[in-house]
Tab-separated table of C-alpha atoms in Angstrom:
chain	number	residue	atom	x	y	z
A	481	UNK	CA	-55.156	-7.988	-26.398
A	482	UNK	CA	-58.484	-8.937	-24.494
A	483	UNK	CA	-57.886	-11.810	-22.296
A	484	UNK	CA	-61.147	-13.896	-21.669
A	485	UNK	CA	-60.011	-17.242	-20.586
A	486	UNK	CA	-57.297	-17.884	-17.971
A	487	UNK	CA	-55.658	-21.101	-17.031
A	488	UNK	CA	-53.960	-21.917	-13.570
A	489	UNK	CA	-51.397	-24.670	-13.527
A	490	UNK	CA	-51.596	-26.011	-9.635
A	491	UNK	CA	-54.555	-26.201	-7.521
A	492	UNK	CA	-52.656	-25.384	-4.151
A	493	UNK	CA	-53.269	-22.463	-1.787
A	494	UNK	CA	-52.050	-19.861	-4.572
A	495	UNK	CA	-53.617	-21.355	-7.375
A	496	UNK	CA	-57.105	-21.977	-5.746
A	497	UNK	CA	-56.922	-18.301	-4.857
A	498	UNK	CA	-55.769	-16.962	-7.988
A	499	UNK	CA	-58.442	-18.966	-9.891
A	500	UNK	CA	-60.821	-17.517	-6.965
A	501	UNK	CA	-60.291	-14.141	-7.562
A	502	UNK	CA	-60.106	-14.614	-11.787
A	503	UNK	CA	-63.358	-16.388	-11.797
A	504	UNK	CA	-65.222	-13.189	-9.782
A	505	UNK	CA	-63.421	-10.978	-12.436
A	506	UNK	CA	-65.340	-12.501	-14.958
A	507	UNK	CA	-62.667	-14.574	-17.037
A	508	UNK	CA	-63.571	-18.107	-17.411
A	509	UNK	CA	-60.869	-20.333	-15.963
A	510	UNK	CA	-59.477	-23.631	-16.175
A	511	UNK	CA	-57.768	-24.838	-13.148
A	512	UNK	CA	-55.441	-28.123	-13.474
A	513	UNK	CA	-53.785	-30.107	-11.259
A	514	UNK	CA	-51.756	-33.134	-11.567
A	515	UNK	CA	-53.487	-34.472	-8.367
A	516	UNK	CA	-58.061	-34.913	-8.739
A	517	UNK	CA	-58.296	-35.031	-5.021
A	518	UNK	CA	-56.184	-31.432	-5.122
A	519	UNK	CA	-58.735	-29.945	-7.555
A	520	UNK	CA	-62.072	-31.225	-5.414
A	521	UNK	CA	-60.300	-29.806	-2.356
A	522	UNK	CA	-59.688	-26.838	-4.408
A	523	UNK	CA	-62.997	-25.992	-5.455
A	524	UNK	CA	-64.332	-26.857	-1.885
A	525	UNK	CA	-61.877	-23.863	-0.534
A	526	UNK	CA	-63.001	-21.620	-3.050
A	527	UNK	CA	-66.609	-22.012	-2.193
A	528	UNK	CA	-65.686	-21.753	1.494
A	529	UNK	CA	-63.813	-18.330	0.766
A	530	UNK	CA	-66.352	-17.172	-1.415
A	531	UNK	CA	-69.289	-18.022	1.097
A	532	UNK	CA	-67.110	-16.083	3.887
A	533	UNK	CA	-67.034	-12.966	1.148
A	534	UNK	CA	-71.056	-13.519	0.848
A	535	UNK	CA	-71.496	-13.600	4.289
A	536	UNK	CA	-69.405	-10.309	5.107
A	537	UNK	CA	-71.271	-8.612	2.488
A	538	UNK	CA	-68.429	-8.136	-0.204
A	539	UNK	CA	-70.326	-10.258	-3.389
A	540	UNK	CA	-73.739	-11.138	-3.853
A	541	UNK	CA	-74.917	-14.859	-3.816
A	542	UNK	CA	-75.601	-14.241	-7.591
A	543	UNK	CA	-72.308	-13.173	-7.981
A	544	UNK	CA	-70.721	-16.149	-6.027
A	545	UNK	CA	-72.870	-18.619	-8.316
A	546	UNK	CA	-71.617	-16.844	-11.295
A	547	UNK	CA	-68.386	-17.290	-10.632
A	548	UNK	CA	-68.303	-20.726	-9.410
A	549	UNK	CA	-69.829	-21.759	-12.320
A	550	UNK	CA	-66.978	-20.292	-14.536
A	551	UNK	CA	-64.392	-22.493	-12.922
A	552	UNK	CA	-63.732	-25.773	-14.711
A	553	UNK	CA	-61.413	-28.546	-13.217
A	554	UNK	CA	-59.089	-29.843	-16.023
A	555	UNK	CA	-56.819	-33.081	-15.121
A	556	UNK	CA	-54.797	-32.961	-18.437
A	557	UNK	CA	-52.465	-29.989	-18.747
A	558	UNK	CA	-52.911	-30.009	-22.241
A	559	UNK	CA	-56.299	-28.697	-22.422
A	560	UNK	CA	-55.254	-25.311	-20.910
A	561	UNK	CA	-53.642	-24.410	-24.220
A	562	UNK	CA	-56.683	-22.795	-25.876
A	563	UNK	CA	-56.170	-20.306	-22.661
A	564	UNK	CA	-55.359	-16.602	-23.580
A	565	UNK	CA	-53.689	-16.204	-20.523
A	566	UNK	CA	-51.869	-19.331	-18.153
A	567	UNK	CA	-50.413	-18.772	-14.637
A	568	UNK	CA	-48.374	-21.538	-13.731
A	569	UNK	CA	-48.680	-21.940	-9.950
A	570	UNK	CA	-46.568	-24.957	-8.844
A	571	UNK	CA	-44.228	-25.447	-6.269
A	572	UNK	CA	-41.164	-23.399	-5.921
A	573	UNK	CA	-38.764	-25.604	-7.896
A	574	UNK	CA	-37.360	-24.309	-10.929
A	575	UNK	CA	-37.261	-28.141	-12.502
A	576	UNK	CA	-40.960	-28.742	-11.672
A	577	UNK	CA	-41.758	-25.478	-13.342
A	578	UNK	CA	-39.274	-25.986	-16.351
A	579	UNK	CA	-41.188	-29.514	-16.844
A	580	UNK	CA	-45.106	-27.974	-17.122
A	581	UNK	CA	-43.607	-25.268	-19.636
A	582	UNK	CA	-42.156	-27.869	-21.537
A	583	UNK	CA	-45.398	-29.880	-21.566
A	584	UNK	CA	-48.031	-27.049	-22.453
A	585	UNK	CA	-45.833	-25.510	-25.561
A	586	UNK	CA	-47.229	-28.000	-28.005
A	587	UNK	CA	-50.575	-27.085	-27.048
A	588	UNK	CA	-50.339	-23.585	-27.079
A	589	UNK	CA	-52.458	-21.180	-29.221
A	590	UNK	CA	-50.297	-18.677	-31.083
A	591	UNK	CA	-51.697	-15.745	-28.733
A	592	UNK	CA	-51.254	-17.257	-25.311
A	593	UNK	CA	-49.600	-15.355	-22.514
A	594	UNK	CA	-47.424	-17.579	-20.229
A	595	UNK	CA	-46.741	-16.265	-16.386
A	596	UNK	CA	-45.588	-18.202	-13.767
A	597	UNK	CA	-46.667	-17.108	-10.083
A	598	UNK	CA	-42.862	-17.936	-8.829
A	599	UNK	CA	-42.101	-15.727	-5.804
A	600	UNK	CA	-38.095	-15.719	-6.418
A	601	UNK	CA	-36.985	-17.682	-9.799
A	602	UNK	CA	-35.697	-15.824	-12.821
A	603	UNK	CA	-38.478	-15.080	-15.425
A	604	UNK	CA	-35.641	-14.435	-17.967
A	605	UNK	CA	-34.419	-17.922	-17.620
A	606	UNK	CA	-37.959	-19.560	-17.574
A	607	UNK	CA	-38.807	-17.761	-20.794
A	608	UNK	CA	-35.740	-18.772	-22.307
A	609	UNK	CA	-36.845	-22.477	-22.456
A	610	UNK	CA	-40.242	-21.560	-24.230
A	611	UNK	CA	-41.174	-20.642	-27.931
A	612	UNK	CA	-42.327	-16.961	-26.603
A	613	UNK	CA	-40.089	-15.196	-24.654
A	614	UNK	CA	-41.934	-12.206	-25.741
A	615	UNK	CA	-45.219	-13.662	-24.216
A	616	UNK	CA	-43.870	-14.413	-20.713
A	617	UNK	CA	-43.463	-12.567	-17.804
A	618	UNK	CA	-43.860	-13.073	-13.788
A	619	UNK	CA	-47.007	-12.263	-12.365
A	620	UNK	CA	-46.815	-12.925	-8.805
A	621	UNK	CA	-49.758	-12.602	-6.128
A	622	UNK	CA	-49.494	-12.188	-2.555
A	623	UNK	CA	-51.072	-14.665	0.211
A	624	UNK	CA	-53.842	-15.063	0.545
A	625	UNK	CA	-54.860	-13.992	-2.824
A	626	UNK	CA	-58.789	-13.091	-2.420
A	627	UNK	CA	-57.411	-10.571	0.568
A	628	UNK	CA	-53.817	-9.096	-0.531
A	629	UNK	CA	-54.187	-6.057	-2.939
A	630	UNK	CA	-50.553	-6.288	-4.420
A	631	UNK	CA	-49.776	-8.232	-7.465
A	632	UNK	CA	-45.752	-7.837	-8.808
A	633	UNK	CA	-45.708	-8.132	-12.543
A	634	UNK	CA	-41.795	-8.883	-13.302
A	635	UNK	CA	-40.527	-8.561	-17.057
A	636	UNK	CA	-38.035	-10.965	-18.494
A	637	UNK	CA	-35.317	-9.179	-20.813
A	638	UNK	CA	-37.569	-10.520	-23.778
A	639	UNK	CA	-41.114	-9.397	-22.465
A	640	UNK	CA	-42.929	-7.523	-24.704
A	641	UNK	CA	-44.539	-4.252	-24.109
A	642	UNK	CA	-48.068	-5.620	-25.450
A	643	UNK	CA	-47.685	-8.876	-23.018
A	644	UNK	CA	-47.000	-6.575	-20.097
A	645	UNK	CA	-49.992	-3.834	-20.921
A	646	UNK	CA	-52.375	-7.420	-21.160
A	647	UNK	CA	-51.236	-8.440	-17.679
A	648	UNK	CA	-51.532	-5.082	-16.088
A	649	UNK	CA	-55.190	-4.864	-17.882
A	650	UNK	CA	-56.027	-8.122	-15.546
A	651	UNK	CA	-54.731	-7.065	-12.441
A	652	UNK	CA	-56.626	-3.518	-12.992
A	653	UNK	CA	-60.097	-5.678	-13.718
A	654	UNK	CA	-59.318	-7.681	-10.759
A	655	UNK	CA	-59.432	-4.541	-8.598
A	656	UNK	CA	-55.662	-5.193	-7.358
A	657	UNK	CA	-52.560	-2.674	-7.624
A	658	UNK	CA	-49.569	-3.628	-10.117
A	659	UNK	CA	-46.097	-3.143	-8.534
A	660	UNK	CA	-43.483	-3.587	-11.832
A	661	UNK	CA	-40.472	-4.928	-10.634
A	662	UNK	CA	-36.985	-5.873	-12.768
A	663	UNK	CA	-35.904	-9.178	-12.999
A	664	UNK	CA	-33.698	-9.507	-10.024
A	665	UNK	CA	-33.593	-12.535	-7.550
A	666	UNK	CA	-36.763	-12.914	-5.444
A	667	UNK	CA	-38.141	-9.110	-6.878
A	668	UNK	CA	-39.446	-6.505	-4.560
A	669	UNK	CA	-41.691	-8.029	-1.997
A	670	UNK	CA	-39.368	-11.177	-0.873
A	671	UNK	CA	-36.272	-9.412	-1.569
A	672	UNK	CA	-37.202	-7.305	1.384
A	673	UNK	CA	-39.229	-9.920	3.598
A	674	UNK	CA	-37.059	-13.148	3.354
A	675	UNK	CA	-33.921	-11.638	4.592
A	676	UNK	CA	-36.335	-10.289	7.566
A	677	UNK	CA	-37.517	-13.624	8.352
A	678	UNK	CA	-34.223	-15.282	7.865
A	679	UNK	CA	-33.113	-12.849	10.423
A	680	UNK	CA	-35.850	-13.399	12.617
A	681	UNK	CA	-34.501	-17.299	12.493
A	682	UNK	CA	-30.871	-16.504	13.181
A	683	UNK	CA	-31.739	-14.448	16.573
A	684	UNK	CA	-33.861	-17.797	17.634
A	685	UNK	CA	-30.833	-20.198	16.465
A	686	UNK	CA	-28.447	-17.447	18.620
A	687	UNK	CA	-30.650	-17.524	21.719
A	688	UNK	CA	-31.505	-14.215	21.693
A	689	UNK	CA	-35.094	-14.667	21.770
A	690	UNK	CA	-37.396	-17.513	21.978
A	691	UNK	CA	-40.102	-18.092	19.333
A	692	UNK	CA	-42.617	-16.087	21.322
A	693	UNK	CA	-40.891	-12.806	22.380
A	694	UNK	CA	-39.293	-12.560	18.836
A	695	UNK	CA	-43.149	-12.790	17.472
A	696	UNK	CA	-44.054	-10.535	19.999
A	697	UNK	CA	-41.154	-8.092	19.776
A	698	UNK	CA	-42.078	-7.418	16.307
A	699	UNK	CA	-45.909	-7.121	16.425
A	700	UNK	CA	-45.957	-4.793	19.249
A	701	UNK	CA	-42.161	-3.100	18.698
A	702	UNK	CA	-42.546	-2.424	14.926
A	703	UNK	CA	-46.449	-2.740	14.682
A	704	UNK	CA	-46.256	-5.767	11.945
A	705	UNK	CA	-49.629	-7.657	12.088
A	706	UNK	CA	-47.796	-11.038	12.294
A	707	UNK	CA	-44.659	-11.815	13.839
A	708	UNK	CA	-41.901	-13.017	11.431
A	709	UNK	CA	-41.605	-16.683	12.654
A	710	UNK	CA	-45.693	-16.939	12.592
A	711	UNK	CA	-45.334	-15.724	9.353
A	712	UNK	CA	-42.888	-18.053	7.955
A	713	UNK	CA	-44.849	-21.079	9.274
A	714	UNK	CA	-48.175	-19.286	6.873
A	715	UNK	CA	-45.953	-18.948	4.024
A	716	UNK	CA	-44.317	-22.526	4.127
A	717	UNK	CA	-41.120	-22.537	5.852
A	718	UNK	CA	-39.683	-24.769	2.794
A	719	UNK	CA	-40.679	-22.083	0.298
A	720	UNK	CA	-38.747	-19.508	2.931
A	721	UNK	CA	-35.950	-21.805	2.959
A	722	UNK	CA	-36.316	-22.055	-1.450
A	723	UNK	CA	-36.422	-18.177	-1.868
A	724	UNK	CA	-33.496	-17.464	0.365
A	725	UNK	CA	-31.405	-20.424	-1.586
A	726	UNK	CA	-32.254	-18.511	-4.809
A	727	UNK	CA	-31.171	-14.995	-3.127
A	728	UNK	CA	-27.927	-16.461	-1.724
A	729	UNK	CA	-27.056	-18.380	-5.181
A	730	UNK	CA	-28.308	-15.421	-7.590
A	731	UNK	CA	-26.546	-12.653	-5.511
A	732	UNK	CA	-23.741	-14.233	-4.341
A	733	UNK	CA	-23.847	-12.453	-0.986
A	734	UNK	CA	-23.032	-14.215	2.325
A	735	UNK	CA	-25.890	-11.922	4.202
A	736	UNK	CA	-28.512	-14.098	2.170
A	737	UNK	CA	-27.143	-17.539	3.902
A	738	UNK	CA	-30.052	-19.304	4.885
A	739	UNK	CA	-30.015	-19.534	8.440
A	740	UNK	CA	-29.207	-23.545	9.561
A	741	UNK	CA	-32.198	-24.090	12.266
A	742	UNK	CA	-34.147	-22.758	8.966
A	743	UNK	CA	-32.798	-25.585	6.892
A	744	UNK	CA	-32.650	-28.360	9.690
A	745	UNK	CA	-36.989	-27.550	10.577
A	746	UNK	CA	-37.242	-28.201	6.604
A	747	UNK	CA	-35.194	-31.305	6.756
A	748	UNK	CA	-37.598	-32.598	9.673
A	749	UNK	CA	-40.461	-31.826	7.685
A	750	UNK	CA	-41.872	-29.406	9.942
A	751	UNK	CA	-42.422	-26.673	7.228
A	752	UNK	CA	-45.224	-24.654	9.319
A	753	UNK	CA	-49.003	-24.741	8.877
A	754	UNK	CA	-49.276	-26.918	6.123
A	755	UNK	CA	-47.740	-29.763	7.867
A	756	UNK	CA	-48.974	-28.875	11.374
A	757	UNK	CA	-45.524	-27.973	12.852
A	758	UNK	CA	-42.987	-25.224	12.028
A	759	UNK	CA	-41.955	-22.411	14.602
A	760	UNK	CA	-45.223	-23.326	16.123
A	761	UNK	CA	-47.370	-26.941	16.730
A	762	UNK	CA	-50.716	-26.492	15.121
A	763	UNK	CA	-51.620	-29.638	16.016
A	764	UNK	CA	-53.965	-28.587	19.471
A	765	UNK	CA	-56.005	-26.122	20.093
A	766	UNK	CA	-53.833	-23.341	20.065
A	767	UNK	CA	-50.295	-22.950	18.310
A	768	UNK	CA	-47.350	-23.294	20.549
A	769	UNK	CA	-43.787	-22.486	20.061
A	770	UNK	CA	-41.864	-25.004	19.319
A	771	UNK	CA	-38.568	-23.544	20.800
């Protein structure tokens, strides 16, 4: 199948990044969000990020202008129905994703492929609620999308080979690398990454080390580019907690029990960089550990 038009549902951090790389690769992109303010903010973010690429000579000014012209913002979800490929990139809550797919179904073209950028939720279960489980799969980008090279492609139990091959061709055209994952909770990257972050929070919770010493230990002792608590703040503590809950519920193993301190931070609204506070306080000139 020749994919030419891509619909992206959700204009947040992941959605605007997906729209960015799709437009640069030559796809016509329709970016949707329930908030017109979020759409305006997304376009501004994409423009700034592309300007940075121009300044670093990653792309030319003409390539940027052409890519920006390929992106249109849509407040009405049904306008995405004519797209060849739709990537849902809403918040990591299954009921919200299901509502989006339910709303899209009456407006979809027969050939449209539906995908989700979910980082942990069952693709098979999401697909089962649609009229096209064979044309449904997981299309999981890493954050930040324009920088990270990996895309996880996750087949549900009913996903057809043509659907997988079409999405693989898109990843190739983006200049990224695909990793094929089976449809088990959190797939590959987050199945490994999130328990490590959760264990770092337990290490903090139990007083083994403070925020700074834990992050410094993993950066200098394991050569990680970011410490696990710094990374959790970057991802969003609510997202980390949601993925740990999916792992715990889906695999029924106590080793995936979310740390109570992670739950407490989320309850406080301390979600990391996006809220101004998490394991670090970002409201000043320099991030300051909160514990």
